[in-house]
Short mmCIF file of C-alpha atoms and ligand atoms in Angstrom, two decimals:
data_model
loop_
_atom_site.label_atom_id
_atom_site.label_comp_id
_atom_site.label_asym_id
_atom_site.label_seq_id
_atom_site.Cartn_x
_atom_site.Cartn_y
_atom_site.Cartn_z
CA MET W 11 -0.12 0.29 0.22
CA LYS W 12 1.16 3.59 -0.51
CA TRP W 13 0.47 6.47 1.17
CA THR W 14 0.72 9.29 0.26
CA MET W 15 -1.58 11.62 2.43
CA ALA W 16 0.31 9.51 6.03
CA PRO W 17 3.31 10.52 7.77
CA SER W 18 6.00 7.93 6.44
CA GLY W 19 7.28 6.79 9.90
CA MET W 20 3.46 6.15 10.73
CA ALA W 21 2.93 3.91 7.27
CA GLU W 22 6.12 2.10 7.65
CA ALA W 23 5.11 0.85 11.47
CA ALA W 24 1.42 -0.07 10.10
CA GLY W 25 2.92 -2.11 7.85
CA VAL W 26 5.33 -4.04 10.12
CA VAL W 27 2.26 -4.45 12.70
CA ILE W 28 0.25 -6.13 9.40
CA ALA W 29 3.42 -8.37 8.26
CA ALA W 30 3.53 -10.12 11.45
CA LEU W 31 0.42 -10.59 11.36
CA LEU W 32 0.19 -12.27 7.65
CA ALA W 33 2.58 -14.15 8.99
CA ASP W 34 1.33 -15.23 11.65
CA GLY W 35 -1.54 -17.23 9.25
CA HIS W 36 -3.34 -13.99 10.49
CA GLU W 37 -5.34 -11.91 7.89
CA ALA W 38 -5.28 -7.55 8.86
CA PHE W 39 -6.06 -4.85 6.77
CA PHE W 40 -5.84 -0.80 7.27
CA VAL W 41 -9.38 0.24 7.25
CA GLY W 42 -11.77 2.97 7.61
CA GLY W 43 -10.65 6.46 8.67
CA CYS W 44 -7.25 6.49 7.60
CA LEU W 45 -8.78 5.25 3.42
CA ARG W 46 -11.29 7.58 3.47
CA ASP W 47 -8.60 10.51 3.81
CA GLU W 48 -6.56 9.38 1.90
CA LEU W 49 -8.56 8.93 -1.01
CA LEU W 50 -9.95 12.72 -0.09
CA GLY W 51 -6.02 13.63 0.05
CA ARG W 52 -6.72 14.53 3.47
CA PRO W 53 -3.74 14.18 5.91
CA VAL W 54 -3.60 10.27 8.01
CA HIS W 55 -3.69 11.17 11.77
CA ASP W 56 -4.34 8.23 12.90
CA MET W 57 -4.04 4.07 10.86
CA ASP W 58 -6.52 2.09 12.42
CA LEU W 59 -6.48 -1.93 11.53
CA THR W 60 -8.41 -4.92 11.96
CA THR W 61 -7.19 -8.79 11.97
CA SER W 62 -8.80 -12.10 12.22
CA ALA W 63 -5.92 -12.19 14.29
CA LEU W 64 -8.34 -13.11 18.12
CA PRO W 65 -7.24 -10.29 20.50
CA GLU W 66 -5.34 -13.13 22.68
CA GLU W 67 -3.91 -13.90 19.69
CA VAL W 68 -2.42 -10.29 19.01
CA ILE W 69 -1.30 -9.43 22.16
CA ALA W 70 1.23 -12.62 22.49
CA LEU W 71 2.82 -11.72 18.74
CA PHE W 72 3.13 -8.13 20.12
CA PRO W 73 5.00 -7.06 23.39
CA ARG W 74 4.11 -3.76 23.72
CA CYS W 75 -0.20 -3.25 23.66
CA VAL W 76 -2.17 -1.93 25.40
CA PRO W 77 -5.62 -4.41 26.19
CA THR W 78 -8.02 -1.41 24.75
CA GLY W 79 -10.89 -3.16 24.25
CA LEU W 80 -11.04 -6.70 25.13
CA ALA W 81 -14.48 -7.02 25.09
CA HIS W 82 -15.68 -5.19 22.34
CA GLY W 83 -11.72 -7.64 20.03
CA THR W 84 -9.42 -3.74 19.95
CA VAL W 85 -6.23 -3.96 20.99
CA THR W 86 -3.40 -1.52 21.08
CA VAL W 87 0.04 -1.96 19.81
CA LEU W 88 2.83 0.39 20.31
CA GLN W 89 5.45 0.03 16.94
CA GLY W 90 8.17 2.34 15.88
CA GLY W 91 6.94 5.22 18.05
CA HIS W 92 3.15 5.27 16.68
CA SER W 93 0.43 3.37 18.17
CA PHE W 94 -2.39 1.19 15.89
CA GLU W 95 -5.69 0.44 17.44
CA VAL W 96 -5.63 -3.22 15.69
CA THR W 97 -9.21 -5.14 16.49
CA THR W 98 -11.02 -7.46 15.54
CA TYR W 99 -13.37 -9.27 12.36
CA ARG W 100 -16.54 -8.57 14.28
CA THR W 101 -20.24 -8.19 14.59
CA GLU W 102 -22.84 -6.29 16.65
CA SER W 103 -25.42 -6.90 17.68
CA GLY W 104 -29.00 -5.68 20.61
CA TYR W 105 -28.46 -2.42 21.00
CA ALA W 106 -31.34 -1.51 24.31
CA ASP W 107 -29.53 2.00 24.73
CA HIS W 108 -29.31 2.75 21.51
CA ARG W 109 -25.76 3.09 22.06
CA ARG W 110 -23.77 0.42 22.75
CA PRO W 111 -23.93 -3.03 21.12
CA GLU W 112 -24.57 -5.47 23.75
CA HIS W 113 -23.25 -8.46 21.65
CA VAL W 114 -19.84 -8.41 19.86
CA SER W 115 -18.96 -11.74 17.79
CA PHE W 116 -15.92 -12.23 16.13
CA VAL W 117 -16.26 -13.67 12.77
CA ARG W 118 -14.21 -14.90 9.83
CA ASP W 119 -15.27 -12.95 7.18
CA VAL W 120 -13.72 -8.84 7.41
CA LYS W 121 -16.74 -8.44 5.07
CA GLU W 122 -19.10 -9.19 7.83
CA ASP W 123 -16.78 -6.49 9.78
CA LEU W 124 -17.00 -4.51 7.09
CA ARG W 125 -20.97 -4.28 7.37
CA ARG W 126 -21.26 -3.17 11.24
CA ARG W 127 -19.90 0.28 9.81
CA ASP W 128 -21.34 3.36 10.53
CA PHE W 129 -20.52 5.19 6.86
CA THR W 130 -20.07 3.54 3.52
CA ILE W 131 -17.12 5.94 3.00
CA ASN W 132 -15.59 4.15 6.07
CA ALA W 133 -16.43 0.74 5.32
CA ILE W 134 -13.28 0.30 2.83
CA CYS W 135 -10.20 -1.60 4.10
CA CYS W 136 -7.16 -2.52 1.61
CA GLY W 137 -4.10 -5.08 2.64
CA GLN W 138 -0.48 -3.71 2.12
CA ASP W 139 -0.93 -4.80 -0.94
CA GLY W 140 -3.08 -1.65 -2.26
CA VAL W 141 -5.75 -3.98 -2.96
CA MET W 142 -9.28 -2.35 -1.64
CA ILE W 143 -12.10 -4.31 0.02
CA ASP W 144 -15.12 -2.03 -0.31
CA PRO W 145 -18.74 -3.64 -1.09
CA PHE W 146 -20.37 -1.16 -0.24
CA HIS W 147 -19.29 1.24 -2.83
CA GLY W 148 -16.98 3.41 -0.45
CA ALA W 149 -14.67 4.60 -3.55
CA ARG W 150 -17.41 6.11 -5.49
CA ASP W 151 -19.15 7.46 -2.39
CA LEU W 152 -16.45 9.06 -1.46
CA GLN W 153 -16.60 11.02 -5.61
CA LEU W 154 -19.76 11.16 -5.45
CA ARG W 155 -19.35 13.21 -1.71
CA LEU W 156 -21.65 11.68 -0.82
CA ILE W 157 -23.07 10.32 3.73
CA ARG W 158 -24.36 7.09 2.75
CA CYS W 159 -25.11 4.34 5.63
CA VAL W 160 -24.19 0.95 5.16
CA GLY W 161 -27.33 -1.40 4.86
CA LYS W 162 -30.81 0.58 6.13
CA ALA W 163 -29.94 4.14 6.97
CA GLU W 164 -33.11 4.05 9.88
CA GLU W 165 -31.49 0.70 11.30
CA ARG W 166 -28.02 1.45 12.15
CA PHE W 167 -28.97 4.96 13.52
CA ASP W 168 -31.75 3.31 15.61
CA GLU W 169 -28.51 1.07 16.84
CA ASP W 170 -26.37 4.10 17.60
CA ALA W 171 -28.15 6.96 17.44
CA LEU W 172 -24.55 8.76 17.87
CA ARG W 173 -24.36 8.18 13.83
CA MET W 174 -26.38 10.44 13.23
CA LEU W 175 -24.02 13.48 14.65
CA ARG W 176 -21.12 11.93 13.08
CA CYS W 177 -23.26 11.48 9.87
CA VAL W 178 -23.73 15.54 10.14
CA ARG W 179 -20.05 15.53 11.24
CA PHE W 180 -18.71 14.24 8.31
CA ALA W 181 -20.66 15.87 5.73
CA SER W 182 -19.83 19.73 6.87
CA VAL W 183 -15.94 18.99 7.74
CA LEU W 184 -16.13 17.29 4.11
CA ASP W 185 -18.70 19.80 2.49
CA PHE W 186 -20.22 15.67 1.55
CA ALA W 187 -24.06 15.73 1.17
CA ILE W 188 -26.15 13.62 2.89
CA ALA W 189 -27.88 10.46 1.23
CA LYS W 190 -31.51 10.77 0.05
CA ASN W 191 -32.24 7.84 2.00
CA THR W 192 -29.37 8.33 4.86
CA TRP W 193 -30.85 11.92 5.48
CA ARG W 194 -34.61 9.75 6.10
CA GLY W 195 -33.83 7.43 8.21
CA LEU W 196 -31.99 10.22 10.00
CA LEU W 197 -35.04 12.93 10.12
CA ARG W 198 -37.06 9.25 11.45
CA GLN W 199 -35.20 8.60 14.31
CA ARG W 200 -33.99 11.92 15.32
CA ASP W 201 -35.97 11.39 19.05
CA LYS W 202 -33.45 8.41 19.98
CA LEU W 203 -30.51 11.95 20.14
CA ALA W 204 -31.66 11.65 23.62
CA HIS W 205 -30.03 8.53 24.69
CA ILE W 206 -26.56 9.66 24.02
CA ALA W 207 -23.86 11.30 26.67
CA VAL W 208 -23.52 15.41 26.63
CA GLU W 209 -20.08 14.54 26.18
CA ARG W 210 -20.22 12.56 23.05
CA MET W 211 -22.33 14.96 21.69
CA ARG W 212 -20.34 17.42 22.77
CA SER W 213 -17.49 16.28 21.25
CA GLU W 214 -19.24 16.10 17.36
CA ILE W 215 -20.78 19.58 17.38
CA GLU W 216 -17.48 20.96 18.73
CA ARG W 217 -15.80 18.89 15.19
CA ILE W 218 -17.97 20.89 13.42
CA VAL W 219 -18.27 24.50 14.92
CA GLU W 220 -14.57 23.91 14.31
CA GLY W 221 -14.18 22.57 11.53
CA PRO W 222 -13.78 23.71 7.80
CA HIS W 223 -16.71 24.21 6.71
CA PRO W 224 -19.31 25.52 10.61
CA GLN W 225 -22.35 26.76 7.85
CA ARG W 226 -22.43 24.03 6.82
CA GLY W 227 -23.07 21.20 9.92
CA LEU W 228 -25.67 24.32 11.30
CA GLY W 229 -27.41 24.24 8.25
CA LEU W 230 -27.64 20.26 8.61
CA LEU W 231 -28.43 20.71 12.59
CA LEU W 232 -30.73 23.87 11.40
CA ARG W 233 -32.84 21.36 9.14
CA SER W 234 -32.13 18.60 11.42
CA GLY W 235 -33.24 19.15 14.38
CA LEU W 236 -31.25 17.60 16.25
CA LEU W 237 -29.42 19.82 18.78
CA PRO W 238 -33.37 20.62 21.11
CA ARG W 239 -33.41 16.22 21.02
CA GLY W 240 -30.35 15.38 23.32
CA LYS W 241 -29.46 15.32 26.57
CA ALA W 242 -28.24 18.39 27.23
CA PRO W 243 -30.14 22.32 27.14
CA PHE W 244 -30.81 23.74 24.09
CA PRO W 245 -32.87 26.47 24.97
CA TRP W 246 -33.69 28.26 21.81
CA THR W 247 -35.81 27.65 18.11
CA GLY W 248 -35.25 26.67 14.83
CA ARG W 249 -35.24 30.39 14.30
CA ASP W 250 -33.29 31.69 16.06
CA LEU W 251 -30.68 29.41 15.17
CA ALA W 252 -31.02 30.24 11.53
CA ALA W 253 -30.56 33.89 12.11
CA ALA W 254 -27.95 33.21 14.59
CA ALA W 255 -26.66 30.60 10.87
CA ALA W 256 -26.67 34.26 8.88
CA ARG W 257 -24.91 36.61 11.81
CA SER W 258 -22.27 34.11 11.96
CA ALA W 259 -21.08 33.61 8.36
CA GLY W 260 -17.89 34.91 9.76
CA LEU W 261 -16.98 31.82 11.99
CA ALA W 262 -14.77 30.64 9.09
CA ASP W 263 -13.09 33.09 9.34
CA LEU W 264 -12.28 33.11 12.82
CA GLN W 265 -8.41 30.96 13.47
CA ASP W 266 -9.57 30.34 17.54
CA ALA W 267 -12.15 28.22 18.51
CA ARG W 268 -12.27 30.08 21.40
CA LEU W 269 -13.45 32.47 19.64
CA ARG W 270 -15.63 30.85 17.27
CA TRP W 271 -18.31 29.38 19.73
CA ALA W 272 -17.94 33.54 21.32
CA LEU W 273 -19.39 34.51 17.86
CA LEU W 274 -21.49 31.81 17.74
CA LEU W 275 -22.83 32.34 20.54
CA HIS W 276 -22.95 35.92 20.42
CA ALA W 277 -25.30 35.73 17.71
CA LEU W 278 -27.29 33.40 19.54
CA GLY W 279 -28.02 36.59 21.93
CA SER W 280 -26.50 34.35 24.56
CA SER W 281 -25.07 37.01 28.12
CA ALA W 282 -22.01 35.93 29.01
CA ASP W 283 -23.45 34.02 32.70
CA THR W 284 -26.13 31.79 30.18
CA ALA W 285 -23.46 31.46 27.47
CA GLY W 286 -21.38 29.81 30.75
CA GLU W 287 -24.42 27.99 32.26
CA LEU W 288 -24.76 26.41 29.03
CA LEU W 289 -21.12 25.18 28.28
CA ARG W 290 -21.11 23.85 31.47
CA ALA W 291 -24.04 22.37 31.18
CA TRP W 292 -22.45 20.94 27.39
CA LYS W 293 -19.96 19.52 30.12
CA PHE W 294 -17.14 22.03 28.01
CA PRO W 295 -13.33 21.76 29.56
CA GLY W 296 -12.97 24.40 32.11
CA ALA W 297 -11.07 26.40 30.70
CA ALA W 298 -12.23 26.32 26.87
CA LEU W 299 -15.91 27.75 29.08
CA SER W 300 -13.81 30.27 31.31
CA GLY W 301 -12.16 31.39 28.18
CA ILE W 302 -15.49 31.78 25.95
CA ALA W 303 -17.35 33.60 28.91
CA ALA W 304 -14.89 36.93 29.21
CA VAL W 305 -15.17 37.29 25.72
CA LEU W 306 -18.81 38.71 26.13
CA ARG W 307 -17.76 39.96 29.28
CA VAL W 308 -15.80 41.82 27.24
CA ARG W 309 -19.40 42.48 25.09
CA GLU W 310 -21.34 43.17 27.90
CA ALA W 311 -18.92 45.52 29.53
CA TRP W 312 -18.20 47.61 26.46
CA ASP W 313 -22.19 47.69 25.97
CA ALA W 314 -22.72 48.86 29.64
CA ALA W 315 -19.89 51.62 28.39
CA LEU W 316 -21.98 52.54 25.73
CA ALA W 317 -25.36 52.47 27.65
CA ALA W 318 -23.62 55.45 30.14
CA GLU W 319 -21.78 57.12 27.66
CA ALA W 320 -24.31 58.75 25.69
CA PRO W 321 -22.03 58.76 22.42
CA GLU W 322 -23.41 61.61 21.21
CA ASP W 323 -21.81 64.31 23.58
CA PRO W 324 -18.63 65.75 22.78
CA GLY W 325 -16.98 64.08 25.97
CA ALA W 326 -18.27 60.65 25.35
CA SER W 327 -14.84 59.28 23.87
CA ALA W 328 -12.30 60.40 26.12
CA GLY W 329 -15.19 58.59 28.25
CA LEU W 330 -15.34 55.19 25.54
CA ARG W 331 -11.73 55.00 26.00
CA ARG W 332 -10.71 55.21 29.56
CA ARG W 333 -14.13 52.76 30.51
CA TRP W 334 -12.17 50.10 27.65
CA ILE W 335 -9.45 49.93 29.17
CA ALA W 336 -11.13 48.98 32.56
CA ALA W 337 -12.35 45.98 30.41
CA VAL W 338 -9.60 44.90 29.06
CA LEU W 339 -7.92 45.09 31.97
CA ALA W 340 -10.47 43.23 34.39
CA HIS W 341 -11.43 40.40 32.35
CA GLY W 342 -7.99 40.37 29.84
CA ARG W 343 -6.59 41.76 27.25
CA SER W 344 -6.96 38.13 24.77
CA ALA W 345 -10.48 37.89 25.52
CA ALA W 346 -10.44 41.70 24.55
CA GLU W 347 -8.44 41.24 21.09
CA GLY W 348 -11.59 38.28 20.32
CA TRP W 349 -13.81 40.35 21.19
CA LEU W 350 -12.91 42.68 18.79
CA THR W 351 -12.48 39.90 16.09
CA VAL W 352 -15.84 38.47 17.07
CA ALA W 353 -17.52 41.64 16.43
CA GLU W 354 -15.31 41.84 13.43
CA ALA W 355 -17.52 39.14 11.78
CA ALA W 356 -19.90 39.73 13.08
CA GLU W 357 -20.01 43.38 11.80
CA ARG W 358 -19.03 41.32 7.97
CA ALA W 359 -21.72 38.83 8.41
CA ALA W 360 -23.82 42.50 8.94
CA GLY W 361 -23.35 43.64 6.15
CA CYS W 362 -23.35 40.96 3.80
CA SER W 363 -27.03 39.12 5.10
CA ALA W 364 -29.91 40.40 4.92
CA THR W 365 -31.33 38.24 7.44
CA ALA W 366 -28.98 40.00 9.76
CA THR W 367 -31.42 42.68 11.43
CA PRO W 368 -30.49 42.96 14.86
CA THR W 369 -32.94 42.17 17.29
CA PRO W 370 -31.81 44.64 20.51
CA GLU W 371 -35.28 43.68 22.35
CA ARG W 372 -33.69 40.61 23.24
CA GLY W 373 -29.96 42.15 23.60
CA ALA W 374 -29.06 39.35 20.49
CA PHE W 375 -26.86 41.32 18.32
CA SER W 376 -25.75 44.90 20.39
CA LEU W 377 -22.50 44.85 18.57
CA GLY W 378 -22.03 47.83 20.62
CA ALA W 379 -18.84 49.76 18.35
CA ALA W 380 -18.72 46.78 16.08
CA ALA W 381 -22.44 48.58 14.28
CA ALA W 382 -20.83 51.99 14.02
CA SER W 383 -18.53 51.65 11.34
CA THR W 384 -21.67 50.00 8.72
CA SER W 385 -24.34 52.18 10.71
CA GLY W 386 -25.95 54.48 8.00
CA PRO W 387 -25.46 58.51 8.30
CA GLY W 388 -27.30 59.91 11.44
CA SER W 389 -26.99 56.86 13.67
CA LYS W 390 -24.57 56.42 16.24
CA ALA W 391 -21.75 57.77 13.65
CA SER W 392 -18.62 59.14 16.39
CA LEU W 393 -18.79 55.95 17.66
CA PRO W 394 -15.09 54.44 18.11
CA GLY W 395 -14.94 51.67 15.12
CA ILE W 396 -12.86 48.35 15.69
CA ALA W 397 -9.19 50.18 15.16
CA GLN W 398 -9.43 52.74 17.17
CA MET W 399 -10.53 50.41 19.99
CA ARG W 400 -7.22 48.27 18.70
CA SER W 401 -5.37 50.92 19.16
CA TRP W 402 -6.60 52.65 22.63
CA THR W 403 -5.83 48.67 23.62
CA ALA W 404 -2.17 48.63 22.27
CA GLU W 405 -1.60 52.51 24.21
CA MET W 406 -2.13 51.12 27.53
CA ARG W 407 0.81 51.15 29.90
CA LEU W 408 0.05 48.41 32.24
CA GLN W 409 -1.65 45.06 31.57
CA SER W 410 -2.46 43.70 35.86
CA LEU W 411 -1.27 45.30 39.47
CA GLY W 412 1.17 43.11 38.59
CA GLU W 413 2.98 45.73 36.80
CA LEU W 414 1.68 47.85 39.08
CA ALA W 415 4.96 50.28 40.58
CA VAL W 416 3.90 50.82 43.54
CA SER W 417 2.39 47.73 46.31
CA GLY W 418 -0.79 47.12 48.45
CA HIS W 419 2.06 46.64 51.50
CA GLU W 420 2.83 50.29 50.52
CA LEU W 421 -0.64 51.80 50.37
CA THR W 422 -1.05 50.45 53.66
CA ALA W 423 2.13 52.19 55.42
CA VAL W 424 1.40 55.53 53.60
CA LEU W 425 -2.07 55.49 54.14
CA ASP W 426 -1.52 54.40 58.19
CA LYS W 427 -5.20 51.75 57.18
CA ARG W 428 -6.06 48.30 57.76
CA PRO W 429 -6.23 46.15 55.18
CA GLY W 430 -9.89 45.50 53.50
CA PRO W 431 -11.73 45.56 50.10
CA TRP W 432 -10.65 49.36 50.43
CA LEU W 433 -7.43 48.67 48.93
CA GLY W 434 -8.49 45.85 46.16
CA VAL W 435 -10.97 49.40 44.81
CA LEU W 436 -7.73 51.81 45.77
CA LEU W 437 -5.37 49.18 43.38
CA ASN W 438 -7.34 48.83 40.17
CA ARG W 439 -8.51 52.94 40.53
CA LEU W 440 -4.69 53.84 40.21
CA LEU W 441 -3.64 50.67 37.52
CA LEU W 442 -7.01 52.26 35.42
CA ALA W 443 -5.06 56.04 35.64
CA ALA W 444 -1.56 54.49 34.79
CA ALA W 445 -2.98 51.91 32.39
CA ALA W 446 -5.23 55.19 30.54
CA GLY W 447 -1.93 57.07 30.65
CA GLU W 448 -2.92 59.02 33.24
CA ILE W 449 -0.69 59.32 35.64
CA ALA W 450 3.04 57.63 35.32
CA ASN W 451 4.22 54.17 36.31
CA ASP W 452 5.85 55.79 39.49
CA ASN W 453 6.12 54.26 42.96
CA GLN W 454 6.49 58.45 43.95
CA LEU W 455 3.58 59.48 41.68
CA LEU W 456 1.16 56.49 42.28
CA LEU W 457 1.31 57.11 46.10
CA GLN W 458 0.35 60.80 46.26
CA GLU W 459 -2.37 59.88 44.60
CA ALA W 460 -3.21 57.53 46.29
CA GLN W 461 -3.19 59.71 48.80
CA ARG W 462 -4.98 62.22 46.66
CA MET W 463 -7.63 59.94 46.06
CA ASP W 464 -7.96 58.42 49.82
CA ARG W 465 -8.21 62.26 50.46
CA ASP W 466 -10.82 63.40 48.17
CA GLU W 467 -13.15 59.76 49.77
CA GLU W 468 -13.72 61.19 53.09
P1 LIG C 8 -11.71 10.71 12.62
O1 LIG C 8 -11.00 9.51 13.32
O2 LIG C 8 -11.11 11.52 12.10
O3 LIG C 8 -13.16 11.05 13.67
P2 LIG C 8 -13.12 7.66 11.91
O4 LIG C 8 -13.52 7.22 10.36
O5 LIG C 8 -10.67 7.27 11.93
O6 LIG C 8 -12.49 9.95 11.93
P3 LIG C 8 -13.27 7.24 13.75
O7 LIG C 8 -14.20 7.01 15.34
O8 LIG C 8 -11.75 6.43 15.01
O9 LIG C 8 -13.61 7.49 13.37
O10 LIG C 8 -13.53 5.17 14.14
C1 LIG C 8 -13.03 4.50 13.12
C2 LIG C 8 -13.85 3.27 12.42
O11 LIG C 8 -14.56 2.91 12.96
C3 LIG C 8 -14.93 5.24 11.24
O12 LIG C 8 -13.83 4.73 10.12
C4 LIG C 8 -15.50 3.88 11.12
O13 LIG C 8 -15.12 2.69 10.35
C5 LIG C 8 -16.43 3.30 12.54
N1 LIG C 8 -16.49 3.75 13.63
C6 LIG C 8 -16.67 4.24 14.37
N2 LIG C 8 -17.58 4.94 15.13
C7 LIG C 8 -19.26 4.30 14.57
C8 LIG C 8 -20.18 4.49 14.48
N3 LIG C 8 -20.48 5.15 16.43
N4 LIG C 8 -20.92 2.85 14.81
C9 LIG C 8 -20.36 2.56 13.10
N5 LIG C 8 -19.08 2.53 13.30
C10 LIG C 8 -18.38 3.43 13.52
MG1 LIG C 9 -10.19 7.61 13.76
#
């Protein structure tokens, strides 16, 4: 087998594993995703092997292996610095929970094994000699750019409801169409999605949103009606999702996954708090969750700034600048710059989509500053644009309390006060003043300013 899309070391090591199985009298093939991706000219990240050898025979043959899923016939073989899932030919039956088979039987014929696989494009195998076994015409479907179930779609989705999301994920990531019968089967079985663990569902949806064609995936999710049928909350209607898809047309331009989620949640009209709750319910890892919520918090801070400053006032710009800097300090520069990128993407979508009508009554499209540069004459034309906010951010003299040339300890000494909540407030006021360039970041000047602020308080 001549691999062009796999790292050569990986292909070589897999060849060694196959050769060892053949030499021991077994059959062994490359199978599934690696062949699909090779035939599509997409990078191959891992190689799965299927074999007639029983798991204990595989274990006996390879000194370095991990019994990953013995009951299902899977052994992970470590070879040449790579790891390969080697699975015994098997059939499955009795999917009582619409996810996992109750019975797995090892079989002698590789075609039986291919039959249990989800889609024709994933049911191809190939020997080391390069001869392909493709009983369900997966190679043809790759050419037709079509996702088609192996066998009767309705049954296949009933057996394992996760396949419905895999179907949408493959169609989205590969930008493929879905065969009519497959789609019909999906629509008939979509209520079964309620049986799927939240983490499984999330990981498919992550791959859709973070993949190369997120809009295609959102369109399919919308038309399938899958999202509201899962275990995790999805508090929007199809209409909301359609509008959000239009408003987030720039998703694919965002490289950072965190910003894609922020744009999507923004387009869905979600507050930072709601987004946080939702991402938690969807079991996003904590770091991802707080990163996304922080971006939305910057938006909220900026909306509040716009509401507070009456932008038609001549002095508004200075006030807005100060409030922006305060938001950057409160939520971090990364979140602030992230928000500007998101706002820009949302602005582009609004500019090119007639359906992206703002719905301010739900707070759905309060772009704040982003709205300014596209709004017509007579509207808030004096608002700072994104470029202006970027330069405010870039010009900030310091970013955090750690850089401030005065410590809490010095302040309590100079003001002769016990530490208390006042101290944090004062430090942050000094930080804002220094970051905004109103006062130099100099120990003596800051201490004087602190004394002045303290006197004014009294
Ligand atoms: P990728 O790794 O890019 O997600 P893949 O096709 O390798 O794609 P895996 O989840 O690694 O997907 O699964 C390996 C193979 O196992 C698939 O190609 C498919 O043949 C089979 N498979 C995986 N999940 C299922 C499922 N839920 N139902 C039936 N077959 C499946
Ligand atoms: Mg895989």
